[in-house]
Amino acid sequence: MTWSVTIGDRTFTDANLDGNAYAEEESGFPAIVRAVAEETAALKGVARLSASALTPATGPVAFTLLSVPPPGWKAGQVLRVTSAGDATHFMAGTISTLNGTALTMEVSFAEGATERSDWVLTYPLFTAFLERAGGTITGALKIDGHSPALNAPPGQYLNLRMMRDDLPHLDFGLDDAPLTDTAGGSLIFLHTFDNSGAWTGRPLEINRATGEIKTMGLNLQGYALADGNLRGTRMSIEDLGAVGAGTVTINASRWNAFAVTLTGNVAFNFEALDLGFTYTRRFLITQGGAGGFVPSWTLGGSASEVRRLNAVPNYAAQAAGTVTRVTAEVWGNQLRLWEAEESP
């Protein structure tokens, strides 16, 4: 029967214990026992001290330890370095080189602006959080066994990004400077990216100020995005105000609903989509001025694929203050309109 087991950074198989290989010091049973002992020492989070005079900083940082570290400390492992006298001064990163008591770390984030010489270095498997308050984290940061606690100052964009094949794959975080297509307020969001690392949308968005929740549904066929929709507990309404001339362009990325007061004959032109995609927009149209203004509807600049369903209001005869509610649905390369007139 074949088997394999990985202990630390070494993998052992049945071949390591087969016949005379069993007694090999560097690869047989003695090596397995030594690997278990090293990992056990690491799991205990054995600390080491350093009196190196250093100001917390990112990048390569060299420490002289006061004693040789446990054998479980190896290049690539995460260390947290904290001042014994001031816990607000700390660094976190990975071991680059280790030679006796000479240790170099690649620090990914650091906190504290003054020099300290009372460092405690630990392999923090059981430390619940690695915390960062403000600033920017750059470079690779391995935080196996930790929950990151990120504390950004007011107004600062904050997110955790997961990478796949050196491309962004998933973002999660807080955004106090919302995108222009949101209703405003602080947001909790989840971003997704396609295989090229391009942003594809917000499948989850919570407005902390209003409690509004939006979710994006994605329909995938094979490796292609067939369609997507953004649903929320409330619709986002864009008030166009008084519009008396020209063309208002509507596309799938604009707001869900529009309020407009007509002071002239205005054209609403919708962006056509490829087959397999759809979006819906709603309008609250109020007659301004003396009334009688007539909106026109086009799709991609053409009226040929516009379908107006049920009775069409006589806009030209509407008095000032008359309200018409319109539901416009773009289905691939067709536009369907439902129009309902209300009394002024």
JSON list of N, CA, C and O in Angstrom, two decimals, residues 50-63 81 83 88-92 105 107 109-119:
[
{"chain": "A", "resi": 50, "resn": "SER", "atom": "N", "xyz": [15.03, 40.19, 20.49]},
{"chain": "A", "resi": 50, "resn": "SER", "atom": "CA", "xyz": [16.08, 40.90, 19.77]},
{"chain": "A", "resi": 50, "resn": "SER", "atom": "C", "xyz": [16.19, 42.31, 20.33]},
{"chain": "A", "resi": 50, "resn": "SER", "atom": "O", "xyz": [15.17, 42.97, 20.58]},
{"chain": "A", "resi": 51, "resn": "ALA", "atom": "N", "xyz": [17.46, 42.78, 20.52]},
{"chain": "A", "resi": 51, "resn": "ALA", "atom": "CA", "xyz": [17.71, 44.14, 20.98]},
{"chain": "A", "resi": 51, "resn": "ALA", "atom": "C", "xyz": [18.15, 45.04, 19.83]},
{"chain": "A", "resi": 51, "resn": "ALA", "atom": "O", "xyz": [18.68, 46.13, 20.07]},
{"chain": "A", "resi": 52, "resn": "SER", "atom": "N", "xyz": [17.90, 44.60, 18.59]},
{"chain": "A", "resi": 52, "resn": "SER", "atom": "CA", "xyz": [18.27, 45.42, 17.43]},
{"chain": "A", "resi": 52, "resn": "SER", "atom": "C", "xyz": [17.48, 46.73, 17.46]},
{"chain": "A", "resi": 52, "resn": "SER", "atom": "O", "xyz": [16.26, 46.73, 17.61]},
{"chain": "A", "resi": 53, "resn": "ALA", "atom": "N", "xyz": [18.20, 47.85, 17.33]},
{"chain": "A", "resi": 53, "resn": "ALA", "atom": "CA", "xyz": [17.56, 49.17, 17.34]},
{"chain": "A", "resi": 53, "resn": "ALA", "atom": "C", "xyz": [16.95, 49.43, 15.97]},
{"chain": "A", "resi": 53, "resn": "ALA", "atom": "O", "xyz": [17.67, 49.69, 15.00]},
{"chain": "A", "resi": 54, "resn": "LEU", "atom": "N", "xyz": [15.62, 49.38, 15.88]},
{"chain": "A", "resi": 54, "resn": "LEU", "atom": "CA", "xyz": [14.94, 49.50, 14.59]},
{"chain": "A", "resi": 54, "resn": "LEU", "atom": "C", "xyz": [13.67, 50.32, 14.71]},
{"chain": "A", "resi": 54, "resn": "LEU", "atom": "O", "xyz": [12.99, 50.29, 15.74]},
{"chain": "A", "resi": 55, "resn": "THR", "atom": "N", "xyz": [13.37, 51.06, 13.67]},
{"chain": "A", "resi": 55, "resn": "THR", "atom": "CA", "xyz": [12.09, 51.73, 13.52]},
{"chain": "A", "resi": 55, "resn": "THR", "atom": "C", "xyz": [11.24, 50.88, 12.57]},
{"chain": "A", "resi": 55, "resn": "THR", "atom": "O", "xyz": [11.72, 50.49, 11.51]},
{"chain": "A", "resi": 56, "resn": "PRO", "atom": "N", "xyz": [9.99, 50.54, 12.93]},
{"chain": "A", "resi": 56, "resn": "PRO", "atom": "CA", "xyz": [9.17, 49.70, 12.05]},
{"chain": "A", "resi": 56, "resn": "PRO", "atom": "C", "xyz": [9.13, 50.23, 10.62]},
{"chain": "A", "resi": 56, "resn": "PRO", "atom": "O", "xyz": [8.92, 51.42, 10.39]},
{"chain": "A", "resi": 57, "resn": "ALA", "atom": "N", "xyz": [9.37, 49.33, 9.67]},
{"chain": "A", "resi": 57, "resn": "ALA", "atom": "CA", "xyz": [9.38, 49.72, 8.26]},
{"chain": "A", "resi": 57, "resn": "ALA", "atom": "C", "xyz": [9.10, 48.49, 7.42]},
{"chain": "A", "resi": 57, "resn": "ALA", "atom": "O", "xyz": [9.34, 47.35, 7.86]},
{"chain": "A", "resi": 58, "resn": "THR", "atom": "N", "xyz": [8.57, 48.70, 6.23]},
{"chain": "A", "resi": 58, "resn": "THR", "atom": "CA", "xyz": [8.34, 47.60, 5.31]},
{"chain": "A", "resi": 58, "resn": "THR", "atom": "C", "xyz": [9.61, 47.32, 4.50]},
{"chain": "A", "resi": 58, "resn": "THR", "atom": "O", "xyz": [10.54, 48.14, 4.48]},
{"chain": "A", "resi": 59, "resn": "GLY", "atom": "N", "xyz": [9.63, 46.14, 3.87]},
{"chain": "A", "resi": 59, "resn": "GLY", "atom": "CA", "xyz": [10.80, 45.75, 3.12]},
{"chain": "A", "resi": 59, "resn": "GLY", "atom": "C", "xyz": [11.73, 44.88, 3.94]},
{"chain": "A", "resi": 59, "resn": "GLY", "atom": "O", "xyz": [11.36, 44.38, 5.01]},
{"chain": "A", "resi": 60, "resn": "PRO", "atom": "N", "xyz": [12.99, 44.69, 3.49]},
{"chain": "A", "resi": 60, "resn": "PRO", "atom": "CA", "xyz": [13.93, 43.85, 4.23]},
{"chain": "A", "resi": 60, "resn": "PRO", "atom": "C", "xyz": [14.32, 44.49, 5.56]},
{"chain": "A", "resi": 60, "resn": "PRO", "atom": "O", "xyz": [14.69, 45.66, 5.61]},
{"chain": "A", "resi": 61, "resn": "VAL", "atom": "N", "xyz": [14.21, 43.73, 6.64]},
{"chain": "A", "resi": 61, "resn": "VAL", "atom": "CA", "xyz": [14.59, 44.21, 7.97]},
{"chain": "A", "resi": 61, "resn": "VAL", "atom": "C", "xyz": [15.42, 43.11, 8.64]},
{"chain": "A", "resi": 61, "resn": "VAL", "atom": "O", "xyz": [15.01, 41.95, 8.68]},
{"chain": "A", "resi": 62, "resn": "ALA", "atom": "N", "xyz": [16.60, 43.48, 9.17]},
{"chain": "A", "resi": 62, "resn": "ALA", "atom": "CA", "xyz": [17.51, 42.51, 9.76]},
{"chain": "A", "resi": 62, "resn": "ALA", "atom": "C", "xyz": [17.46, 42.59, 11.28]},
{"chain": "A", "resi": 62, "resn": "ALA", "atom": "O", "xyz": [17.47, 43.69, 11.86]},
{"chain": "A", "resi": 63, "resn": "PHE", "atom": "N", "xyz": [17.41, 41.43, 11.93]},
{"chain": "A", "resi": 63, "resn": "PHE", "atom": "CA", "xyz": [17.41, 41.32, 13.38]},
{"chain": "A", "resi": 63, "resn": "PHE", "atom": "C", "xyz": [18.58, 40.45, 13.82]},
{"chain": "A", "resi": 63, "resn": "PHE", "atom": "O", "xyz": [18.95, 39.48, 13.14]},
{"chain": "A", "resi": 81, "resn": "VAL", "atom": "N", "xyz": [6.47, 40.67, 14.88]},
{"chain": "A", "resi": 81, "resn": "VAL", "atom": "CA", "xyz": [7.49, 41.27, 15.72]},
{"chain": "A", "resi": 81, "resn": "VAL", "atom": "C", "xyz": [6.86, 42.45, 16.45]},
{"chain": "A", "resi": 81, "resn": "VAL", "atom": "O", "xyz": [6.39, 43.39, 15.82]},
{"chain": "A", "resi": 83, "resn": "SER", "atom": "N", "xyz": [7.06, 45.26, 19.86]},
{"chain": "A", "resi": 83, "resn": "SER", "atom": "CA", "xyz": [7.83, 45.87, 20.94]},
{"chain": "A", "resi": 83, "resn": "SER", "atom": "C", "xyz": [7.26, 45.44, 22.28]},
{"chain": "A", "resi": 83, "resn": "SER", "atom": "O", "xyz": [6.03, 45.53, 22.50]},
{"chain": "A", "resi": 88, "resn": "THR", "atom": "N", "xyz": [2.01, 49.11, 20.15]},
{"chain": "A", "resi": 88, "resn": "THR", "atom": "CA", "xyz": [1.62, 49.81, 18.93]},
{"chain": "A", "resi": 88, "resn": "THR", "atom": "C", "xyz": [2.75, 49.83, 17.91]},
{"chain": "A", "resi": 88, "resn": "THR", "atom": "O", "xyz": [2.55, 50.24, 16.77]},
{"chain": "A", "resi": 89, "resn": "HIS", "atom": "N", "xyz": [3.94, 49.41, 18.31]},
{"chain": "A", "resi": 89, "resn": "HIS", "atom": "CA", "xyz": [5.08, 49.29, 17.40]},
{"chain": "A", "resi": 89, "resn": "HIS", "atom": "C", "xyz": [5.24, 47.82, 17.05]},
{"chain": "A", "resi": 89, "resn": "HIS", "atom": "O", "xyz": [5.57, 46.99, 17.92]},
{"chain": "A", "resi": 90, "resn": "PHE", "atom": "N", "xyz": [4.97, 47.47, 15.80]},
{"chain": "A", "resi": 90, "resn": "PHE", "atom": "CA", "xyz": [5.08, 46.06, 15.41]},
{"chain": "A", "resi": 90, "resn": "PHE", "atom": "C", "xyz": [5.34, 45.96, 13.91]},
{"chain": "A", "resi": 90, "resn": "PHE", "atom": "O", "xyz": [5.17, 46.92, 13.14]},
{"chain": "A", "resi": 91, "resn": "MET", "atom": "N", "xyz": [5.76, 44.78, 13.50]},
{"chain": "A", "resi": 91, "resn": "MET", "atom": "CA", "xyz": [5.97, 44.44, 12.09]},
{"chain": "A", "resi": 91, "resn": "MET", "atom": "C", "xyz": [5.48, 43.02, 11.87]},
{"chain": "A", "resi": 91, "resn": "MET", "atom": "O", "xyz": [5.49, 42.21, 12.79]},
{"chain": "A", "resi": 92, "resn": "ALA", "atom": "N", "xyz": [5.07, 42.73, 10.64]},
{"chain": "A", "resi": 92, "resn": "ALA", "atom": "CA", "xyz": [4.66, 41.38, 10.28]},
{"chain": "A", "resi": 92, "resn": "ALA", "atom": "C", "xyz": [5.15, 41.09, 8.88]},
{"chain": "A", "resi": 92, "resn": "ALA", "atom": "O", "xyz": [5.07, 41.95, 8.00]},
{"chain": "A", "resi": 105, "resn": "MET", "atom": "N", "xyz": [13.89, 39.55, 7.68]},
{"chain": "A", "resi": 105, "resn": "MET", "atom": "CA", "xyz": [12.48, 39.41, 7.35]},
{"chain": "A", "resi": 105, "resn": "MET", "atom": "C", "xyz": [12.14, 40.32, 6.18]},
{"chain": "A", "resi": 105, "resn": "MET", "atom": "O", "xyz": [12.72, 41.40, 6.04]},
{"chain": "A", "resi": 107, "resn": "VAL", "atom": "N", "xyz": [9.27, 42.46, 5.51]},
{"chain": "A", "resi": 107, "resn": "VAL", "atom": "CA", "xyz": [8.13, 42.98, 6.25]},
{"chain": "A", "resi": 107, "resn": "VAL", "atom": "C", "xyz": [7.07, 43.50, 5.28]},
{"chain": "A", "resi": 107, "resn": "VAL", "atom": "O", "xyz": [7.35, 44.34, 4.42]},
{"chain": "A", "resi": 109, "resn": "PHE", "atom": "N", "xyz": [3.85, 44.72, 6.38]},
{"chain": "A", "resi": 109, "resn": "PHE", "atom": "CA", "xyz": [3.28, 45.94, 6.95]},
{"chain": "A", "resi": 109, "resn": "PHE", "atom": "C", "xyz": [3.88, 46.19, 8.33]},
{"chain": "A", "resi": 109, "resn": "PHE", "atom": "O", "xyz": [4.32, 45.27, 9.02]},
{"chain": "A", "resi": 110, "resn": "ALA", "atom": "N", "xyz": [3.91, 47.47, 8.69]},
{"chain": "A", "resi": 110, "resn": "ALA", "atom": "CA", "xyz": [4.56, 47.89, 9.93]},
{"chain": "A", "resi": 110, "resn": "ALA", "atom": "C", "xyz": [3.78, 49.04, 10.54]},
{"chain": "A", "resi": 110, "resn": "ALA", "atom": "O", "xyz": [3.09, 49.78, 9.84]},
{"chain": "A", "resi": 111, "resn": "GLU", "atom": "N", "xyz": [3.92, 49.19, 11.85]},
{"chain": "A", "resi": 111, "resn": "GLU", "atom": "CA", "xyz": [3.22, 50.26, 12.56]},
{"chain": "A", "resi": 111, "resn": "GLU", "atom": "C", "xyz": [4.16, 50.80, 13.63]},
{"chain": "A", "resi": 111, "resn": "GLU", "atom": "O", "xyz": [4.90, 50.06, 14.26]},
{"chain": "A", "resi": 112, "resn": "GLY", "atom": "N", "xyz": [4.12, 52.12, 13.84]},
{"chain": "A", "resi": 112, "resn": "GLY", "atom": "CA", "xyz": [4.97, 52.75, 14.84]},
{"chain": "A", "resi": 112, "resn": "GLY", "atom": "C", "xyz": [6.07, 53.58, 14.18]},
{"chain": "A", "resi": 112, "resn": "GLY", "atom": "O", "xyz": [6.69, 53.14, 13.22]},
{"chain": "A", "resi": 113, "resn": "ALA", "atom": "N", "xyz": [6.31, 54.79, 14.71]},
{"chain": "A", "resi": 113, "resn": "ALA", "atom": "CA", "xyz": [7.20, 55.72, 14.03]},
{"chain": "A", "resi": 113, "resn": "ALA", "atom": "C", "xyz": [8.49, 56.00, 14.78]},
{"chain": "A", "resi": 113, "resn": "ALA", "atom": "O", "xyz": [9.30, 56.80, 14.33]},
{"chain": "A", "resi": 114, "resn": "THR", "atom": "N", "xyz": [8.71, 55.34, 15.90]},
{"chain": "A", "resi": 114, "resn": "THR", "atom": "CA", "xyz": [9.93, 55.60, 16.67]},
{"chain": "A", "resi": 114, "resn": "THR", "atom": "C", "xyz": [10.77, 54.33, 16.78]},
{"chain": "A", "resi": 114, "resn": "THR", "atom": "O", "xyz": [10.28, 53.22, 16.61]},
{"chain": "A", "resi": 115, "resn": "GLU", "atom": "N", "xyz": [12.04, 54.52, 17.08]},
{"chain": "A", "resi": 115, "resn": "GLU", "atom": "CA", "xyz": [12.98, 53.40, 17.18]},
{"chain": "A", "resi": 115, "resn": "GLU", "atom": "C", "xyz": [12.77, 52.65, 18.49]},
{"chain": "A", "resi": 115, "resn": "GLU", "atom": "O", "xyz": [12.60, 53.24, 19.56]},
{"chain": "A", "resi": 116, "resn": "ARG", "atom": "N", "xyz": [12.77, 51.32, 18.40]},
{"chain": "A", "resi": 116, "resn": "ARG", "atom": "CA", "xyz": [12.65, 50.46, 19.58]},
{"chain": "A", "resi": 116, "resn": "ARG", "atom": "C", "xyz": [13.76, 49.42, 19.55]},
{"chain": "A", "resi": 116, "resn": "ARG", "atom": "O", "xyz": [14.29, 49.07, 18.49]},
{"chain": "A", "resi": 117, "resn": "SER", "atom": "N", "xyz": [14.09, 48.88, 20.71]},
{"chain": "A", "resi": 117, "resn": "SER", "atom": "CA", "xyz": [15.13, 47.85, 20.78]},
{"chain": "A", "resi": 117, "resn": "SER", "atom": "C", "xyz": [14.71, 46.75, 21.75]},
{"chain": "A", "resi": 117, "resn": "SER", "atom": "O", "xyz": [15.55, 46.17, 22.44]},
{"chain": "A", "resi": 118, "resn": "ASP", "atom": "N", "xyz": [13.42, 46.50, 21.83]},
{"chain": "A", "resi": 118, "resn": "ASP", "atom": "CA", "xyz": [12.89, 45.48, 22.75]},
{"chain": "A", "resi": 118, "resn": "ASP", "atom": "C", "xyz": [11.90, 44.58, 22.02]},
{"chain": "A", "resi": 118, "resn": "ASP", "atom": "O", "xyz": [10.75, 44.44, 22.39]},
{"chain": "A", "resi": 119, "resn": "TRP", "atom": "N", "xyz": [12.39, 43.92, 20.97]},
{"chain": "A", "resi": 119, "resn": "TRP", "atom": "CA", "xyz": [11.50, 43.18, 20.08]},
{"chain": "A", "resi": 119, "resn": "TRP", "atom": "C", "xyz": [11.26, 41.75, 20.55]},
{"chain": "A", "resi": 119, "resn": "TRP", "atom": "O", "xyz": [12.19, 41.06, 20.99]}
]
